[in-house]
Coordinates of C-alpha atoms and ligand atoms in Angstrom, one line a residue:
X14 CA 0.0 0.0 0.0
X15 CA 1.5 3.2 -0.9
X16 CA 2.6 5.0 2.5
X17 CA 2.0 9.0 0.9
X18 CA -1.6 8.3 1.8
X19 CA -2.4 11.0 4.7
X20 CA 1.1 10.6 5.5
X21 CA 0.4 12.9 8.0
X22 CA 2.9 13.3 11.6
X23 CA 2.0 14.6 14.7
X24 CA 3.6 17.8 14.0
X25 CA 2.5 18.5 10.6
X26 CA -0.4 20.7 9.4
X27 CA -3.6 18.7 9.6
X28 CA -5.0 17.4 6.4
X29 CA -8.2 19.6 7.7
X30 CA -6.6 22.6 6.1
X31 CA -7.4 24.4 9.3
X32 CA -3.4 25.2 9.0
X33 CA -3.4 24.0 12.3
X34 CA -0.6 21.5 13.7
X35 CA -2.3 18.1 13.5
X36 CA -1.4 17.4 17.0
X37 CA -3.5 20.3 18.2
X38 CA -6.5 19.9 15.3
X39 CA -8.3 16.8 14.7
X40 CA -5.4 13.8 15.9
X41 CA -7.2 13.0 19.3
X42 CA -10.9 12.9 16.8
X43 CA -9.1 10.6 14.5
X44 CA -7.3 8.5 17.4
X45 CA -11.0 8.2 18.8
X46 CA -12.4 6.6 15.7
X47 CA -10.4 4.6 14.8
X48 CA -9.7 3.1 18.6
X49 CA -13.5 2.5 18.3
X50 CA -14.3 0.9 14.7
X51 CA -11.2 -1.8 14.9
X52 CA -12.1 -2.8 18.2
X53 CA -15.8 -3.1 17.1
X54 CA -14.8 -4.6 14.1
X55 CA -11.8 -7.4 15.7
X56 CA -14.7 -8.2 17.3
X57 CA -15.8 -10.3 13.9
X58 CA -12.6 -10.7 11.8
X59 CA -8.8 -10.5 12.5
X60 CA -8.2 -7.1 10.6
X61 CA -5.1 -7.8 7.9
X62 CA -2.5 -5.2 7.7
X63 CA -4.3 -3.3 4.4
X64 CA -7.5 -3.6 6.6
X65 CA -5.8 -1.4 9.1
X66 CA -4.6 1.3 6.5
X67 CA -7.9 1.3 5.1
X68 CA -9.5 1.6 8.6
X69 CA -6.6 4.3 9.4
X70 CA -7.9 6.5 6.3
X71 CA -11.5 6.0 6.8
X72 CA -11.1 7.1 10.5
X73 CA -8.8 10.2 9.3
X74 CA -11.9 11.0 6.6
X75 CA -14.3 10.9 8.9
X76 CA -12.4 12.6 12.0
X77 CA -11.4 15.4 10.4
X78 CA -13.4 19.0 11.2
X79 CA -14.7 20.0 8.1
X80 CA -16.4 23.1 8.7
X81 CA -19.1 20.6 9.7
X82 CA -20.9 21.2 13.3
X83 CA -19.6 17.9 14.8
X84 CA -18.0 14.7 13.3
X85 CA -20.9 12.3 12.0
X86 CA -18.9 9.4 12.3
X87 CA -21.5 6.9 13.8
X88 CA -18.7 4.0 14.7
X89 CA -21.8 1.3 14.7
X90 CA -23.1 2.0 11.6
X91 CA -19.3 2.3 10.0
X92 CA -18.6 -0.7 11.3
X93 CA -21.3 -2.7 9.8
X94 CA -21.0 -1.4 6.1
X95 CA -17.1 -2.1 6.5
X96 CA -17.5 -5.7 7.8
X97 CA -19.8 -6.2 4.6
X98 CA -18.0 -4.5 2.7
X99 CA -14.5 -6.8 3.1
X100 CA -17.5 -9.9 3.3
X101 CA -18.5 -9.1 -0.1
X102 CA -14.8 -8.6 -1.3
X103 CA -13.4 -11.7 -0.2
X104 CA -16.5 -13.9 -1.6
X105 CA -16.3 -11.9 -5.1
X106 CA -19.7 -10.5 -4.7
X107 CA -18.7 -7.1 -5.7
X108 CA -19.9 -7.4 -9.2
X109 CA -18.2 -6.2 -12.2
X110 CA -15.9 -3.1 -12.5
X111 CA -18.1 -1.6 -14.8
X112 CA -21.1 -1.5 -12.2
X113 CA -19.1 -0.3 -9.7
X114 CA -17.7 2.3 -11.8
X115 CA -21.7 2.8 -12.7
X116 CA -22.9 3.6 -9.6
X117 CA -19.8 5.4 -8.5
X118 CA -20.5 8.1 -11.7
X119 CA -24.2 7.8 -10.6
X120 CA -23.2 9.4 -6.7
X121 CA -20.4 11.7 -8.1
X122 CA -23.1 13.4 -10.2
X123 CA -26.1 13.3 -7.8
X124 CA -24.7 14.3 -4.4
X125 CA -24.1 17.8 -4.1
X126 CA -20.9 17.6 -2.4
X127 CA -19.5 15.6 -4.6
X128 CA -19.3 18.2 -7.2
X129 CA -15.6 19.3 -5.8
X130 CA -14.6 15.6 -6.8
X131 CA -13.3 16.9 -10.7
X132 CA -10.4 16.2 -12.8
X133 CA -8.9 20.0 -12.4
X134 CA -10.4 21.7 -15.6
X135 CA -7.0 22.7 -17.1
X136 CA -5.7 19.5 -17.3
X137 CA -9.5 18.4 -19.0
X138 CA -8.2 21.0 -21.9
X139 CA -5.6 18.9 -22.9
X140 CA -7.5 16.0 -23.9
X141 CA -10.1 18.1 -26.0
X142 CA -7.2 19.4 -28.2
X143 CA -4.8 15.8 -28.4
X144 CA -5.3 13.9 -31.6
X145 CA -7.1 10.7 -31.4
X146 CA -4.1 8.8 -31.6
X147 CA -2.5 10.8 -28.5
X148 CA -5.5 10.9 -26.4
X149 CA -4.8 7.3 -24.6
X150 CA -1.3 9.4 -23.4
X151 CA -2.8 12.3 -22.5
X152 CA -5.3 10.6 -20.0
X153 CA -2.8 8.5 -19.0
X154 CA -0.4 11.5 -18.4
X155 CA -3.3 13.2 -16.6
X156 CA -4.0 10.6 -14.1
X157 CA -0.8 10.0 -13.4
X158 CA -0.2 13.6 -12.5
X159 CA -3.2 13.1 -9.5
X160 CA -2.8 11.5 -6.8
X161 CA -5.8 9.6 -4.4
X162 CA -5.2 11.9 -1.3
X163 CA -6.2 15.2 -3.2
X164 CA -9.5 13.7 -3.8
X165 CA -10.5 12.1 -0.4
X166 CA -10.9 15.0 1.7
X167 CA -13.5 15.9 -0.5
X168 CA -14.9 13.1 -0.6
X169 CA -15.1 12.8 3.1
X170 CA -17.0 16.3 3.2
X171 CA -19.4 14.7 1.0
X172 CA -19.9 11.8 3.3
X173 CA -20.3 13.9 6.2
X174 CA -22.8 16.5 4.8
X175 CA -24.8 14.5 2.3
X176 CA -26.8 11.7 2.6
X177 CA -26.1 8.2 2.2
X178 CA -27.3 5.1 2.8
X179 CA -25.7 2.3 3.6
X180 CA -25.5 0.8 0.2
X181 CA -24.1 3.8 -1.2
X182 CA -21.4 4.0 1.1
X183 CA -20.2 0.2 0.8
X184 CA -19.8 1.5 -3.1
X185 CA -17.9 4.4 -1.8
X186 CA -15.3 2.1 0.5
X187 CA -14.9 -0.6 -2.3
X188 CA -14.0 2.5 -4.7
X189 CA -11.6 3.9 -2.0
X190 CA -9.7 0.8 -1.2
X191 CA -9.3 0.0 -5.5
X192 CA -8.1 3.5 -5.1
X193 CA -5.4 2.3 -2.0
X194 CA -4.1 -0.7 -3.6
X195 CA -0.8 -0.1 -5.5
X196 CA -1.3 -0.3 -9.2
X197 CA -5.3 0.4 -8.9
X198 CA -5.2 4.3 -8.5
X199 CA -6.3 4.2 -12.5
X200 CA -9.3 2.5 -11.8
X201 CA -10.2 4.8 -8.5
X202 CA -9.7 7.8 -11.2
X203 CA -11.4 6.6 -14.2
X204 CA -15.1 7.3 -12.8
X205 CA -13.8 11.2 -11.9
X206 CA -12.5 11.6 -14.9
X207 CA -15.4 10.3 -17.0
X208 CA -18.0 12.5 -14.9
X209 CA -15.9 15.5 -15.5
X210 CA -15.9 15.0 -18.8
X211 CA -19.4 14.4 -19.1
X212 CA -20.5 17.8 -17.3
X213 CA -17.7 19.8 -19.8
X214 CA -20.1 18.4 -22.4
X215 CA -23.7 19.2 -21.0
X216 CA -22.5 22.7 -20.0
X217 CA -20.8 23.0 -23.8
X218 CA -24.1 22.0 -25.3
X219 CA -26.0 25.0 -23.2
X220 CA -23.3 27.6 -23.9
X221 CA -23.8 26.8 -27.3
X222 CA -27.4 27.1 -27.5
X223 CA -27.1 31.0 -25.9
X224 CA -23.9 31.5 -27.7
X225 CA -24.9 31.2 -31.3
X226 CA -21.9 32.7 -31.9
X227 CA -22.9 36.0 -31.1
X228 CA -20.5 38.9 -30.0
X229 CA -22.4 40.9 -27.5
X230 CA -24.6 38.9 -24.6
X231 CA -27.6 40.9 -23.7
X232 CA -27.9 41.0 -19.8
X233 CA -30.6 37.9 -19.5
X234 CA -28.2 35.2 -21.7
X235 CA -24.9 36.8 -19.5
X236 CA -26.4 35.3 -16.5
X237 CA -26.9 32.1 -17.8
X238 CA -23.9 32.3 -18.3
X239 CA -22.3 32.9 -14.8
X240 CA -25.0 30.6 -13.9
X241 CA -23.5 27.5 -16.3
X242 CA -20.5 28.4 -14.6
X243 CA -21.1 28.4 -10.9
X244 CA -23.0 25.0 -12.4
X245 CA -19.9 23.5 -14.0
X246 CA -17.0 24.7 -11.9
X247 CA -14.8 22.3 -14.2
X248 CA -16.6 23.8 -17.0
X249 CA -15.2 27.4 -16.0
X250 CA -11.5 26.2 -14.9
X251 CA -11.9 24.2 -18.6
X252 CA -13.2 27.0 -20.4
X253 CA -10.0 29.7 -18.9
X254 CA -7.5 27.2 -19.7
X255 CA -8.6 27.4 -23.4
X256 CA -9.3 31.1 -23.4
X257 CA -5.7 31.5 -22.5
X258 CA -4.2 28.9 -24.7
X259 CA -6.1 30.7 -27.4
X260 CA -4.9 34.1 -26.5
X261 CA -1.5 33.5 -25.4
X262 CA 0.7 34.2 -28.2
X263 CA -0.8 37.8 -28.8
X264 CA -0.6 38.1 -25.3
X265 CA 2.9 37.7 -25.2
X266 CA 3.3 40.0 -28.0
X267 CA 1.6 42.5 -26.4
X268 CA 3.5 41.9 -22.9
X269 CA 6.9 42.3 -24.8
X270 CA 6.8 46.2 -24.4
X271 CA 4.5 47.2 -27.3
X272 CA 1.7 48.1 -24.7
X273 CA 3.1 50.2 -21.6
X274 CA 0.3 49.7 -18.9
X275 CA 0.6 53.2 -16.5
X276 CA -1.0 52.5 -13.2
X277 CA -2.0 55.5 -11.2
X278 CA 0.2 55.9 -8.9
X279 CA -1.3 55.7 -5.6
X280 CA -2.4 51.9 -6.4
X281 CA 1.2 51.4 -6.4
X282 CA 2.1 53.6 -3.9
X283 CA -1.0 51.1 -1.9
X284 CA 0.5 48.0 -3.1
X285 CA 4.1 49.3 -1.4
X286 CA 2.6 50.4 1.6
X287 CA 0.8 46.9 2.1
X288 CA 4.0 44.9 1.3
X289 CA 5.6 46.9 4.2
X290 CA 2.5 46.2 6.4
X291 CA 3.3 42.7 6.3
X292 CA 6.8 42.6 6.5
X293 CA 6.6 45.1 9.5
X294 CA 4.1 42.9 11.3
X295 CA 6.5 40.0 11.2
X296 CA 10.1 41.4 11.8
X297 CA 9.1 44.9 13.6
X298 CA 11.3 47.0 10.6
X299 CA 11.7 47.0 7.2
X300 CA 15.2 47.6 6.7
X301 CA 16.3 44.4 7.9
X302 CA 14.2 42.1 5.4
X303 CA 14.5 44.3 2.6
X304 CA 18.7 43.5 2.5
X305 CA 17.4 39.6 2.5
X306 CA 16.4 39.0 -0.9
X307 CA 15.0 35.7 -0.4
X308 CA 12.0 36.9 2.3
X309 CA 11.6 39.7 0.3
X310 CA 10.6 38.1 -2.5
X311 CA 8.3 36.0 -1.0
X312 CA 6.7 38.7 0.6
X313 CA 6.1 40.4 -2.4
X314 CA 4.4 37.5 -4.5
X315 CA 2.1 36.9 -1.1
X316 CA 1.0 40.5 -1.7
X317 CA 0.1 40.9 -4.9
X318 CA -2.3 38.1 -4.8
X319 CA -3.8 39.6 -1.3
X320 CA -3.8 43.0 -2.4
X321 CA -5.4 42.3 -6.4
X322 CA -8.0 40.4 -4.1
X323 CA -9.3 43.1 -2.6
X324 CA -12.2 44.4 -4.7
X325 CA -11.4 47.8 -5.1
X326 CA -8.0 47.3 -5.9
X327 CA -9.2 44.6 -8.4
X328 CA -11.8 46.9 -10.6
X329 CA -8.9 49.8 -10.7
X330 CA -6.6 47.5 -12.0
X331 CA -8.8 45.6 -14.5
X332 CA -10.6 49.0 -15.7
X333 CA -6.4 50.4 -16.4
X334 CA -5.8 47.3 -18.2
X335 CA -8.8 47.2 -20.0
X336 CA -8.7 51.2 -21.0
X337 CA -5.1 51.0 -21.9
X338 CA -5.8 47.8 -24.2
X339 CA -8.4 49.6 -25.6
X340 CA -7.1 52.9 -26.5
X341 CA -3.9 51.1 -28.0
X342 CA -6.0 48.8 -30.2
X343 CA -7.7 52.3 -31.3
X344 CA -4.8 54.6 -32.2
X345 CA -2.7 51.9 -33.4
X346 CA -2.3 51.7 -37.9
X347 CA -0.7 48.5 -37.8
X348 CA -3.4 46.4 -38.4
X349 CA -1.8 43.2 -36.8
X350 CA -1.1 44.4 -34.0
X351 CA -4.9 45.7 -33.9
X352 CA -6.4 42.1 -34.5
X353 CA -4.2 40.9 -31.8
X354 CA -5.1 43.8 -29.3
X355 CA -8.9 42.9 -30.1
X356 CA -8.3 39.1 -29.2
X357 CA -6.4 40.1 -26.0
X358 CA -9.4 42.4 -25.0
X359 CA -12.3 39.2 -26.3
X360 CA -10.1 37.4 -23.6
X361 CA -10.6 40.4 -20.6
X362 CA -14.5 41.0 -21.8
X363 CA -15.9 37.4 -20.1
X364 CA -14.8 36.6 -17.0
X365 CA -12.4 34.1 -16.6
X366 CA -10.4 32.7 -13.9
X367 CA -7.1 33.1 -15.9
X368 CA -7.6 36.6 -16.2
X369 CA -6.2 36.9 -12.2
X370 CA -3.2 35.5 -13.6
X371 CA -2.8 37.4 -16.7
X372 CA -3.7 40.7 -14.5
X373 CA -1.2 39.9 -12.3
X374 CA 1.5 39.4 -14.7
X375 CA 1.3 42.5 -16.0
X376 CA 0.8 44.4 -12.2
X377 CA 4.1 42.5 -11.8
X378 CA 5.5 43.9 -14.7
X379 CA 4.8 47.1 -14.2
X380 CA 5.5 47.7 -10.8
X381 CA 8.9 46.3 -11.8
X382 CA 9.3 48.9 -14.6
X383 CA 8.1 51.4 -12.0
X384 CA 11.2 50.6 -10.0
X385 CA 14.0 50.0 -12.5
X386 CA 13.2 53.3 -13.5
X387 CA 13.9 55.4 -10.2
X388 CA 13.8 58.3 -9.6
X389 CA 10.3 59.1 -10.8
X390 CA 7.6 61.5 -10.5
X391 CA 5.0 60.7 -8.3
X392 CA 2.0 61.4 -11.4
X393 CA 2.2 65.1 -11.9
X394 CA 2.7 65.8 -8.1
X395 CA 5.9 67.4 -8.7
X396 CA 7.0 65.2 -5.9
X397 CA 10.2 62.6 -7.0
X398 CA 11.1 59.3 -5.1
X399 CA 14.5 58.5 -5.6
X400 CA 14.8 55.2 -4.0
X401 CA 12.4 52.6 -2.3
X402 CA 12.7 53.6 0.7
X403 CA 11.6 57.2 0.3
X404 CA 8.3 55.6 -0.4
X405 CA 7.8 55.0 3.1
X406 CA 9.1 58.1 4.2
X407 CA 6.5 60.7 6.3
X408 CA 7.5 63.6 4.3
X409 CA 7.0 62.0 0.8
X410 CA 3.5 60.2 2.2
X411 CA 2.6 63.2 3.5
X412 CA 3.1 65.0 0.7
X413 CA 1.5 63.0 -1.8
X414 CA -2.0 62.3 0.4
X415 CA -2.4 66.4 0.4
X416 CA -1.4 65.9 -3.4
X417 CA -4.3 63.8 -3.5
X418 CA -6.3 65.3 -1.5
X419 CA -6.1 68.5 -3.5
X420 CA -7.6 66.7 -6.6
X421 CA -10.6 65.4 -4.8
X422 CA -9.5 61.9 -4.4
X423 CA -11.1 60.9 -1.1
X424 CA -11.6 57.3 -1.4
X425 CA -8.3 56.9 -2.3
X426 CA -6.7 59.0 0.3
X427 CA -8.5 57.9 2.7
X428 CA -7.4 53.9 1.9
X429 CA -3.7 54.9 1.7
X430 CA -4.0 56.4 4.8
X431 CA -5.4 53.4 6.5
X432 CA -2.5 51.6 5.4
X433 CA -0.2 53.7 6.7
X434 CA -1.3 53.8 10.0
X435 CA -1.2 50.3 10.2
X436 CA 2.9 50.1 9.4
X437 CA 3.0 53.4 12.3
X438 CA 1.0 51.4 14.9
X439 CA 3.0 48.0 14.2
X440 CA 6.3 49.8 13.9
X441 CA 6.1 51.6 17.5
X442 CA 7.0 49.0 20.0
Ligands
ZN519 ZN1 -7.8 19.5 11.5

């Protein structure tokens, strides 16, 4: 039996994903279970050493907190359904693979929980677009890439929230231990994959039908088609990876300096302030960290994904890229460039979850032009930073809030300023 099953130690974070230490989070929960189903169970049958893994992860599935109100692991019941379960396995009454698979599709589809239990949509992309002579690789390359843990804490949430009867759970435990046995993990993955690609082609064939291949949406067929999405979460994660894949060359092109995107500066003078929040919270100063490379880094990447998050940072950002992209494609002659600018903006007009990434990217990239260019003006302030540093500084923040205070900018004065007084009331000890 392969050991990377919830190889999980005392000291490490619980599977829960409470971030926890597992020691501390659901350990004594677990210990409890499974304490109580093999004694109930050695009762009957001498348990085998697989039997024990297997009751080891079915006690860690259904001991774990879940954002569920208390642990609905009824040892009795659990008990039973395993003891028939390993009955019916060791007189062959399971019936064939395919009707296990069967009913195993049926419960991934009909329970709502089980929805979460996908093939990630990005990797479901790469099958639609192999060759029928590749496709055999490509699955195989795919379910090779997953392994049976990332799927069982899911499936435990299912167990503990929906409901089952006992039949449906015996199915559940026979597909989890095909899915524990070295060699079987294909045949735990096959049902998951085929269900995800089943609901990639119901939700395709509803697109279509509003679609039409129509440019514009009016407002009644755009929420059908948020609501496909929320439907189909595989669907949306399937439908980004091809929107990117589609648009990525141009993209590139356009990222390679043809398009300059200019920020206003107080989102990066935000997105400074907040990366200094966070690194002042955890070492008391700045200086320090800033001469280690290696944290600072870190620390940056964490906050650009917090801070382009955070809604009103988000639609500032989007609406620059969007304008910029825009006002290119219009004043630009060169006609190639122009088809590729209109691609690039197709790709930004439907939401996607790509478009995070692509956003980022080019936050990134600008924020590093920002710097590699210092000094600069702070917009037309007529205040200069020379160096990083001088971004923190009380004169400089000082002088730029009255700056933009002086052009009515409130809202955003008013949320650099509450940032700032975070790094003052951190920074004095
Ligand atoms: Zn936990």
């Amino acid at each position: 039996m392969p050991s990377e099953i919830f190889d999980v130690e005392r000291n490490d974070e619980c599977v829960c994903g409470s971030g926890k230490k597992y020691k501390k989070c659901c350990l004594s929960r677990v210990e409890k279970i499974q304490t109580s189903i093999l004694k109930a169970i050695d009762e009957e049958v001498s348990v085998t050493t697989e039997g024990r893994e297997f009751l080891r992860i079915v006690s860690i599935m259904f001991g774990i907190k879940l954002n569920v109100d208390e642990a609905k692991a009824d040892i009795e019941r659990l008990s039973r359904i395993i003891l028939q379960a390993w009955d019916e396995e060791e007189q062959g009454l399971i019936g064939s693979d395919e009707e296990l698979m069967e009913t195993v599709e049926k419960i991934l589809s009909d329970k709502p929980k089980m929805k979460s239990v996908r093939i990630p949509g990005f990797l479901l992309g790469e099958i639609d677009t192999a060759a029928d002579d590749e496709m055999e690789e490509v699955v195989t390359e795919i379910l090779d890439s997953l392994n049976v843990e990332e799927f069982l804490i899911d499936i435990a949430y299912s167990l503990q929230t929906d409901n089952y009867t006992d039949e449906e759970i015996k199915i559940i435990f026979h597909w989890i231990s095909l899915g524990l046995l070295a060699g079987f993990a294909r045949g735990f993955m096959l049902p998951i994959l085929n269900v995800s690609l089943k609901e990639i082609d119901e939700a395709k064939e509803k697109l279509e039908k509003i679609f039409d291949r129509k440019k514009e949406l009016n407002q009644d067929e755009m929420d059908e088609f948020f609501r496909i999405n929320a439907e189909y979460p595989v669907f949306e994660e399937y439908l980004s990876a091809r929107a990117i894949r589609d648009v990525q060359d141009d993209l590139n092109d356009i990222m390679d300096g043809k398009i300059s995107f200019k920020f206003p500066f107080y989102i990066i003078y935000a997105f400074y302030l907040k990366l200094f929040a966070a690194i002042v919270k955890m070492f008391g100063d700045v200086i320090n960290v800033l001469g280690n490379s290696d944290n600072f880094s870190n620390y940056f990447l964490d906050t650009v994904d917090e801070f382009l998050q955070e809604e009103v940072i988000f639609e500032k950002v989007y609406d620059c890229i969007h304008n910029t992209l825009a006002e290119a494609k219009e004043n630009t002659d060169d006609e190639t460039l122009k088809a590729k600018l209109s691609k690039v903006l197709d790709f930004f007009s439907l939401f996607n979850s790509e478009q995070f990434f692509v956003m980022k990217n080019i936050f990134f990239n600008s924020l590093h032009g920002y710097l590699s260019k210092l000094p600069q003006p702070l917009d037309d302030s007529g205040i200069t930073v020379k160096s990083i540093d001088d971004i923190v500084k009380p004169e400089i923040f000082k002088q730029y809030v009255s700056y933009l205070e002086s052009k009515g900018l409130k809202k955003e004065t008013d949320y650099l300023k509450g940032i700032y007084n975070e790094i003052e009331n951190e920074a004095i000890p």
